[in-house]
Amino acid sequence: MRAFVTVIGKDKVGIIAAVCNLLAEKKANVLDISQTILQENFTMIMLVDISACSVSFDEMSRLLSELGSSMELSIRIQREEIFNAMHRI
Amino acid sequence: MINQHEILQTIEMIDQQHLDVRTITMGISLRDCCHSDANTSCTKIYDKICRLAGNLVKTGEQISSEFGIPIVNKRISVTPISMIAESSDAESYVPFAKAMDKAAKEVGVDYIGGFSALVHKGYTVGDRKLINSIPEVLASTDVVCSSVNVGTTRAGINMDAVRDMGLIIRRTAELTNGFGCGKLVIFCNAVEDHPFMAGAFHGVGEPECEINVGVSGPGVVYEALKSCKGQPLDVVAETIKRTAFRITRVGQLVAQEASSRLGVPFGIVDLSLAPTPAIGDSVADILQQIGLTSVGAPGTTAALAMLNDAVKKGGVMASSNVGGLSGAFIPVSEDAGMIAAAKAGKLSIEKLEAMTCVCSVGLDMIAVPGDTSAETLSGIIADEAAIGMVNNKTTAVRIIPAIGKTVGDAIDFGGLFGSAPIMPVNTCSPAEMIARGGRIPAPLHSLKN
């Protein structure tokens, strides 16, 4: 199962490291990563494979959201299919 | 691969433009719950709903979490209860509604629809008992919704039923201070598979159990139209189509997921633009974005006709099975723009009636003075049913006599039902016509003009 992790918020040191650490700890494999500063907002989008993930989707979502709150960022994880459905025929 | 812009666009639609799946509704046939003993029948109804819908809410929440899309309501629709209850000798059908209420609460859904009767050509014994039970049902249950079909294009309009429903609405209003009327819909050409409340029921031609999904998204259409300011209306229509396509694809995805996880066939996606009272989630705002200073202005019906058609054209390609009501909803109390226009006297019931000729579904969530007579309510129902009958479309009336209130006041329903300003009603009486009863014959289907 693949999902997109999106991280949006104010830029600071260690965002990528913190998110990647959490993903690695829970055995989520990062397949692709893009990062940019958009309208002064730090924006990172990661495609991850969560087939071998050691926690449930809900738990992963909660952990990412908590990490986001602690760093004043919005972090979410959504399955890839919703983006494909909306933007691809 | 999906690019960054597309991902951020999706997130913005959900976060800022109120994109959501309005409802996952499980349709359940209760045809095997008939019994000569009413108590046994009620037990069978309760058991069957709990058995089939036990995982509905949990599954909806899981899908919502995984795809990151809010699923606002989980609901159940059942076979019209008049058909189930009439095998018993019960005089009142209130116990059947209580069984539905209890089961719905047990499985945790928001609403259950199907305390219904289809009487477009006439009453059976059970239909009459059901209709007489409606006021008490709406007063003594919390999540049960009721609907009655009084006309079809093929059968004409049952004017006895129209007369009776005026009285039933009044009695319901008196027993519930108006609020119960928000859970009662009078239809012409009712559809058997739509997922929206208060009018959902599981038609007799439907399978044992199925999943129907209603999408929403007025806020997304509104935002998209900001990019075509000053452009010709065909550009506007094209933009609406593209947006409706995206919205509906999400509904299709959610419907398929829910269907496979619950092991229940996928029924339909209902392509409806359903507003909520939240700012930025309004169908009226879309019409104003097209170029009207207020909904209700001359041009409103034309703009709405285009909107409604474009939503269908975009949506129909996005889903394998489209059905239900499929069109823009214009419930007054549930739409911030409609509320504002009605309050300012810029939107009348007569203009709303004209608008219902070109969109889904009818005079919806309209509050009228508490002293509006049953005959006047019946007259309004008859007019709306006639529009549906002649134009071969579904129309409905969900009207609320606000007891003790008059024009200038408002009635607050709370939550998704919103709040409605009391709208003035034409005070000329249709009493003599309504008292006639009988039937309006089915219309001719040729010589169209």
XYZ file of C-alpha atoms in Angstrom:
538
model
C 0.000 0.000 0.000
C 1.389 3.415 -0.936
C 0.551 6.755 0.591
C 1.542 10.380 0.366
C 2.871 12.152 3.446
C 2.514 15.916 3.179
C 4.243 18.328 5.510
C 3.259 21.993 5.394
C 4.302 24.820 7.697
C 7.025 27.232 8.734
C 10.563 26.188 7.749
C 13.002 25.214 10.496
C 15.989 22.952 11.091
C 15.367 19.204 11.239
C 11.940 18.747 9.662
C 13.027 16.166 7.093
C 15.160 14.338 9.656
C 12.320 14.141 12.179
C 9.750 12.879 9.662
C 12.171 10.385 8.098
C 13.179 9.092 11.527
C 9.590 8.398 12.461
C 8.886 6.712 9.116
C 12.031 4.569 9.367
C 11.268 3.589 12.943
C 7.854 2.303 11.856
C 9.275 0.543 8.765
C 7.659 2.837 6.182
C 9.831 2.958 3.065
C 10.296 6.368 1.405
C 10.005 5.973 -2.399
C 10.123 9.583 -3.481
C 10.550 12.935 -1.850
C 10.132 16.529 -3.045
C 10.540 19.661 -1.025
C 10.088 23.317 -1.769
C 9.275 26.669 -0.199
C 5.830 27.713 -1.454
C 4.487 31.163 -0.505
C 6.941 31.201 2.448
C 5.635 27.813 3.569
C 7.828 24.791 3.839
C 6.139 22.114 1.729
C 7.349 18.534 1.570
C 5.648 15.664 -0.190
C 6.832 12.095 0.279
C 5.576 8.969 -1.434
C 5.925 6.085 1.028
C 5.340 2.368 0.876
C 3.590 1.286 4.063
C 3.042 -2.378 3.182
C 5.605 -3.477 5.782
C 4.687 -0.789 8.294
C 4.874 -2.010 11.907
C 1.844 0.006 13.039
C -1.707 0.405 11.665
C -2.594 3.204 9.248
C -4.554 5.004 11.961
C -1.637 4.811 14.367
C 0.821 6.070 11.733
C -1.542 8.928 10.948
C -1.831 9.815 14.637
C 1.953 9.688 15.205
C 2.633 11.928 12.197
C -0.045 14.358 13.276
C 1.428 14.495 16.805
C 4.918 15.067 15.420
C 3.442 17.867 13.312
C 1.821 19.528 16.313
C 5.075 19.397 18.281
C 6.927 21.163 15.423
C 4.088 23.565 14.531
C 3.560 21.854 11.194
C 0.638 20.193 9.498
C 1.584 16.594 8.693
C -0.842 14.158 7.156
C -0.790 10.807 5.444
C -3.320 9.826 2.785
C -3.508 6.761 0.590
C -2.319 7.342 -2.961
C -5.648 6.316 -4.498
C -7.505 9.510 -3.583
C -5.087 11.622 -5.638
C -5.169 9.215 -8.572
C -8.972 9.166 -8.491
C -9.211 12.921 -8.502
C -6.525 13.777 -11.044
C -6.173 10.804 -13.409
C -8.690 9.151 -15.705
C 2.979 10.186 -11.188
C 0.855 12.683 -9.317
C 2.592 16.034 -9.079
C 2.963 18.419 -6.179
C 0.365 20.859 -7.485
C -2.295 18.136 -7.706
C -1.586 16.915 -4.193
C -1.763 20.384 -2.709
C -4.932 21.118 -4.695
C -6.632 18.077 -3.199
C -5.569 19.047 0.317
C -6.798 22.606 -0.201
C -10.182 21.326 -1.427
C -10.579 19.269 1.729
C -9.098 21.760 4.207
C -10.383 25.077 2.952
C -13.195 24.389 0.504
C -15.202 21.911 2.591
C -14.867 18.991 0.161
C -16.381 15.984 1.834
C -18.342 12.853 1.194
C -21.690 13.846 2.612
C -22.930 10.369 3.347
C -22.416 6.658 3.049
C -25.887 5.182 3.217
C -26.529 1.476 3.542
C -29.798 0.410 1.946
C -31.315 -2.607 3.674
C -34.299 -4.616 2.492
C -36.683 -5.482 5.318
C -38.987 -7.546 3.123
C -38.170 -10.670 5.129
C -39.197 -8.945 8.385
C -42.959 -9.103 7.881
C -44.903 -10.997 10.545
C -48.488 -11.224 11.707
C -47.287 -10.335 15.210
C -46.044 -6.743 15.357
C -43.577 -7.399 18.192
C -41.941 -10.255 16.284
C -41.714 -8.059 13.201
C -40.077 -5.234 15.202
C -37.539 -7.678 16.659
C -36.724 -8.958 13.187
C -36.258 -5.383 11.937
C -33.972 -4.499 14.845
C -31.902 -7.672 14.472
C -31.487 -7.352 10.731
C -30.378 -3.714 10.833
C -27.876 -4.443 13.616
C -26.538 -7.495 11.791
C -26.014 -5.827 8.392
C -24.981 -2.336 9.521
C -22.912 -3.311 12.563
C -19.618 -2.344 10.883
C -20.890 0.568 8.785
C -19.765 3.408 11.033
C -16.375 1.872 11.845
C -15.711 1.193 8.155
C -16.687 4.743 7.226
C -14.312 6.131 9.820
C -11.468 3.931 8.614
C -11.930 4.993 4.979
C -12.115 8.616 6.083
C -8.835 8.298 7.974
C -6.944 6.461 5.234
C -7.922 8.749 2.388
C -7.949 11.904 4.457
C -11.461 12.850 3.316
C -14.220 13.642 5.820
C -17.262 11.365 5.575
C -19.823 13.487 7.346
C -22.716 11.066 7.796
C -23.298 7.354 7.944
C -26.921 6.454 7.400
C -29.310 3.612 6.767
C -32.313 3.433 4.476
C -34.856 0.636 4.690
C -37.832 -0.716 2.754
C -40.868 1.562 3.163
C -42.229 0.460 6.531
C -45.870 0.516 5.396
C -45.099 -2.562 3.280
C -43.516 -4.413 6.202
C -45.842 -3.390 9.010
C -49.101 -4.034 7.210
C -48.705 -7.809 7.557
C -49.342 -7.268 11.267
C -52.585 -6.231 12.881
C -50.969 -3.276 14.694
C -53.100 -0.125 14.618
C -50.180 2.243 15.236
C -46.801 1.878 13.537
C -44.945 3.827 16.201
C -43.351 0.611 17.606
C -41.830 -0.077 14.177
C -40.246 3.376 14.149
C -38.961 2.830 17.678
C -37.322 -0.432 16.550
C -35.648 1.499 13.706
C -34.557 4.251 16.106
C -33.110 1.779 18.587
C -31.231 -0.173 15.884
C -29.847 3.012 14.326
C -28.554 4.175 17.696
C -27.110 0.738 18.434
C -25.017 0.761 15.234
C -24.204 4.460 15.667
C -25.535 5.937 12.417
C -26.706 9.542 12.175
C -30.107 8.887 10.595
C -32.320 6.079 9.388
C -34.834 6.670 6.607
C -37.740 4.589 5.410
C -40.671 5.280 7.692
C -42.343 5.737 4.359
C -45.334 4.993 2.192
C -45.818 5.166 -1.568
C -49.388 6.300 -2.140
C -49.256 8.026 -5.534
C -52.278 6.094 -6.757
C -54.023 5.279 -3.503
C -53.785 3.974 0.032
C -53.485 0.444 1.308
C -54.595 -0.220 4.886
C -50.956 -0.119 5.984
C -50.240 3.146 4.149
C -53.045 4.848 6.020
C -51.881 3.568 9.400
C -48.319 4.634 8.639
C -49.310 8.148 7.629
C -51.452 8.547 10.728
C -48.481 7.445 12.865
C -46.041 10.001 11.390
C -46.580 12.902 13.854
C -46.131 10.692 16.914
C -43.151 8.917 15.321
C -41.351 12.173 14.618
C -42.137 13.387 18.124
C -41.042 10.221 19.921
C -37.953 9.113 17.977
C -34.646 10.907 17.397
C -33.079 9.675 14.168
C -35.988 8.233 12.177
C -36.867 10.044 8.951
C -40.147 9.742 7.120
C -41.273 10.263 3.542
C -44.463 9.865 1.542
C -44.704 9.717 -2.250
C -47.931 11.392 -3.359
C -47.503 11.525 -7.119
C -45.688 10.175 -10.165
C -45.553 11.124 -13.812
C -47.195 7.816 -14.721
C -49.925 7.792 -12.075
C -50.729 11.452 -11.533
C -51.167 13.017 -8.092
C -53.147 11.509 -5.240
C -54.896 14.634 -3.978
C -56.393 12.800 -0.980
C -52.823 12.162 0.140
C -51.857 15.773 -0.593
C -54.757 16.934 1.616
C -53.818 14.489 4.374
C -50.128 15.431 4.321
C -51.001 19.085 4.926
C -52.742 17.971 8.113
C -49.901 15.592 9.059
C -47.306 18.358 8.672
C -49.383 20.643 10.890
C -49.870 17.964 13.538
C -46.153 17.128 13.452
C -45.270 20.806 13.835
C -47.615 21.165 16.805
C -46.221 18.063 18.532
C -42.562 18.923 17.913
C -42.568 22.709 17.839
C -41.760 22.521 14.141
C -38.572 20.511 14.435
C -40.087 17.145 13.466
C -41.035 18.554 10.052
C -37.339 18.681 9.148
C -37.453 14.869 9.113
C -40.501 14.573 6.826
C -40.435 14.771 3.032
C -43.391 14.690 0.631
C -42.282 13.462 -2.804
C -43.463 13.317 -6.364
C -41.500 10.745 -8.423
C -39.545 9.558 -5.385
C -36.344 7.700 -6.280
C -35.615 4.373 -4.657
C -31.870 4.515 -4.171
C -30.810 7.961 -3.022
C -28.666 8.304 0.092
C -29.809 11.711 1.361
C -32.055 12.429 4.309
C -34.760 12.957 5.170
C -36.122 11.283 2.038
C -34.031 8.116 1.706
C -35.752 4.742 1.576
C -34.727 1.398 0.101
C -37.013 0.738 -2.858
C -38.601 -2.619 -3.570
C -36.565 -3.060 -6.754
C -33.293 -2.701 -4.867
C -31.102 -5.637 -3.763
C -30.965 -7.182 -0.292
C -28.374 -4.675 0.836
C -26.279 -2.023 -0.942
C -24.050 0.978 -0.427
C -25.043 4.356 -1.856
C -22.833 7.414 -1.548
C -23.699 11.096 -1.707
C -20.943 13.560 -2.565
C -20.879 17.239 -1.817
C -18.631 20.164 -2.651
C -20.312 23.534 -3.336
C -17.228 25.231 -1.852
C -14.946 23.573 -4.395
C -17.121 24.687 -7.319
C -17.265 28.203 -5.876
C -13.456 28.419 -5.636
C -12.998 27.022 -9.152
C -15.341 29.670 -10.580
C -13.195 32.457 -9.138
C -10.715 31.651 -11.919
C -13.183 32.426 -14.711
C -14.431 35.871 -13.784
C -15.888 37.716 -16.791
C -15.630 34.646 -19.045
C -18.606 33.486 -21.160
C -21.060 31.093 -19.537
C -19.889 28.111 -21.581
C -16.488 28.506 -19.912
C -18.265 28.590 -16.545
C -20.166 25.410 -17.427
C -16.964 23.684 -18.512
C -15.230 24.658 -15.253
C -18.137 23.284 -13.215
C -18.018 20.028 -15.204
C -14.311 19.529 -14.541
C -14.759 20.247 -10.851
C -17.780 17.971 -10.530
C -15.748 15.216 -12.156
C -13.075 15.439 -9.451
C -15.596 15.604 -6.623
C -17.486 12.591 -7.947
C -14.345 10.518 -8.433
C -13.751 10.801 -4.703
C -17.321 9.615 -4.081
C -16.809 6.681 -6.440
C -13.574 5.719 -4.680
C -15.206 5.858 -1.248
C -18.230 3.900 -2.480
C -16.080 1.140 -3.951
C -13.939 0.896 -0.821
C -16.961 0.790 1.470
C -18.638 -1.784 -0.735
C -15.638 -4.116 -0.801
C -14.831 -3.783 2.913
C -18.409 -4.381 3.983
C -18.982 -7.128 1.427
C -22.086 -5.329 0.188
C -22.750 -4.400 -3.476
C -22.114 -0.824 -4.588
C -25.388 0.837 -5.578
C -24.966 4.381 -6.844
C -23.136 7.650 -6.399
C -25.537 10.560 -6.030
C -24.089 13.567 -7.852
C -25.479 16.195 -5.584
C -24.100 19.558 -4.623
C -25.281 19.490 -1.025
C -24.610 22.686 0.914
C -24.094 23.059 4.656
C -24.657 26.154 6.781
C -20.842 26.641 6.949
C -19.565 29.785 5.256
C -18.063 28.832 1.883
C -20.169 25.694 1.427
C -23.142 27.286 -0.287
C -24.951 26.718 -3.584
C -26.261 30.299 -3.377
C -22.662 31.537 -3.300
C -21.961 29.689 -6.560
C -24.909 31.431 -8.230
C -23.633 34.745 -6.914
C -20.138 33.941 -8.174
C -21.662 33.398 -11.625
C -22.808 37.004 -11.479
C -25.981 37.592 -9.465
C -25.918 40.131 -6.646
C -28.146 37.780 -4.680
C -29.763 34.427 -5.198
C -33.367 35.222 -6.125
C -32.405 37.892 -8.674
C -33.748 37.544 -12.228
C -31.369 35.063 -13.886
C -31.246 32.775 -10.859
C -33.221 29.984 -12.508
C -31.043 30.092 -15.640
C -27.810 30.040 -13.643
C -29.085 27.157 -11.525
C -30.185 25.200 -14.612
C -26.689 25.484 -16.033
C -25.052 24.566 -12.713
C -27.276 21.535 -12.268
C -26.675 20.258 -15.777
C -22.905 20.796 -15.639
C -22.668 18.929 -12.319
C -24.399 15.942 -13.933
C -22.289 16.051 -17.087
C -19.061 16.137 -15.113
C -20.176 13.624 -12.532
C -21.671 11.035 -14.802
C -18.299 10.244 -16.385
C -16.649 9.904 -12.997
C -18.787 7.098 -11.672
C -19.759 3.683 -12.982
C -23.251 3.956 -11.481
C -24.949 7.281 -11.055
C -28.387 7.535 -9.527
C -30.379 8.948 -6.660
C -31.403 12.567 -6.826
C -28.291 13.837 -8.634
C -28.497 17.606 -8.820
C -27.876 20.758 -6.844
C -29.831 21.007 -3.591
C -31.324 24.307 -2.502
C -32.360 23.795 1.126
C -32.884 27.233 2.594
C -31.891 26.563 6.209
C -28.820 24.545 5.246
C -27.200 27.140 2.997
C -25.690 30.356 4.376
C -26.286 32.243 1.103
C -29.932 31.162 0.909
C -30.491 32.125 4.541
C -29.058 35.593 3.921
C -31.165 36.131 0.782
C -34.375 34.909 2.475
C -33.713 37.113 5.508
C -33.206 40.159 3.314
C -36.452 39.448 1.428
C -34.552 38.829 -1.815
C -35.689 35.232 -2.164
C -39.358 34.242 -2.104
C -41.049 30.851 -1.943
C -42.379 31.498 -5.452
C -38.845 32.025 -6.811
C -37.679 28.897 -5.005
C -40.541 27.047 -6.663
C -39.329 28.207 -10.075
C -35.802 27.100 -9.188
C -37.024 23.613 -8.330
C -38.157 23.199 -11.958
C -34.518 22.976 -13.016
C -32.707 21.356 -10.115
C -32.886 18.736 -7.437
C -35.039 18.480 -5.392
C -37.789 20.787 -4.263
C -38.935 23.250 -1.632
C -36.502 22.133 1.004
C -36.135 23.191 4.642
C -38.371 26.202 4.292
C -39.846 27.684 7.457
C -43.263 29.333 7.192
C -45.383 31.182 9.771
C -46.756 28.969 12.538
C -50.339 29.815 11.651
C -50.048 28.565 8.052
C -53.126 26.401 7.485
C -53.075 22.721 6.523
C -54.842 23.631 3.261
C -52.143 26.125 2.344
C -49.453 23.517 3.088
C -51.370 21.068 0.882
C -51.571 23.698 -1.859
C -47.794 24.150 -1.743
C -47.305 20.362 -1.874
C -49.703 20.094 -4.836
C -47.852 22.807 -6.786
C -44.501 21.176 -6.221
C -45.835 17.704 -7.052
C -47.328 19.102 -10.276
C -43.905 20.437 -11.324
C -42.412 16.988 -10.764
C -45.245 15.158 -12.458
C -45.294 17.281 -15.607
C -41.520 17.595 -15.960
C -40.813 13.939 -15.271
C -38.476 14.717 -12.390
C -38.332 14.248 -8.658
C -39.699 17.085 -6.581
C -40.226 17.251 -2.859
C -41.497 19.441 -0.074
C -39.902 19.679 3.348
C -41.641 22.604 4.960
C -41.705 23.678 8.591
C -44.575 25.616 10.127
C -42.682 27.373 12.941
C -45.226 27.262 15.740
C -45.615 30.597 17.516
C -43.406 32.409 15.028
C -44.014 34.702 12.110
C -42.200 36.506 9.291
C -39.093 38.208 10.669
C -38.399 35.431 13.187
C -36.106 32.456 12.627
C -36.087 28.842 13.695
C -32.772 27.209 14.617
C -32.442 23.460 14.004
C -28.763 23.136 14.864
C -26.061 21.103 13.093
C -26.389 20.350 9.391
C -30.064 21.407 9.416
C -29.022 25.013 10.081
C -31.434 27.823 10.826
C -34.276 29.150 8.715
C -35.798 32.621 8.546
C -39.611 32.433 8.477
C -40.670 33.178 4.896
C -43.960 34.827 3.962
C -46.621 32.641 2.343
C -49.337 33.818 -0.055
C -52.410 34.045 2.160
C -55.100 33.383 -0.483
C -56.747 30.100 0.463
C -56.784 26.950 -1.732
C -59.131 25.277 0.805
C -61.973 24.508 -1.587
C -59.696 22.866 -4.137
C -57.839 20.847 -1.494
C -61.135 19.667 0.076
C -62.116 18.091 -3.251
C -59.504 15.335 -2.919
C -59.492 12.687 -5.662
C -56.718 12.451 -8.215
C -55.037 14.668 -10.739
C -54.761 12.357 -13.773
C -51.362 11.502 -15.234
C -50.235 14.033 -17.840
C -49.958 13.485 -21.567
C -46.446 12.635 -22.763
C -46.727 13.998 -26.243
C -47.733 17.439 -27.537
C -45.029 18.863 -25.268
C -45.138 22.599 -24.871
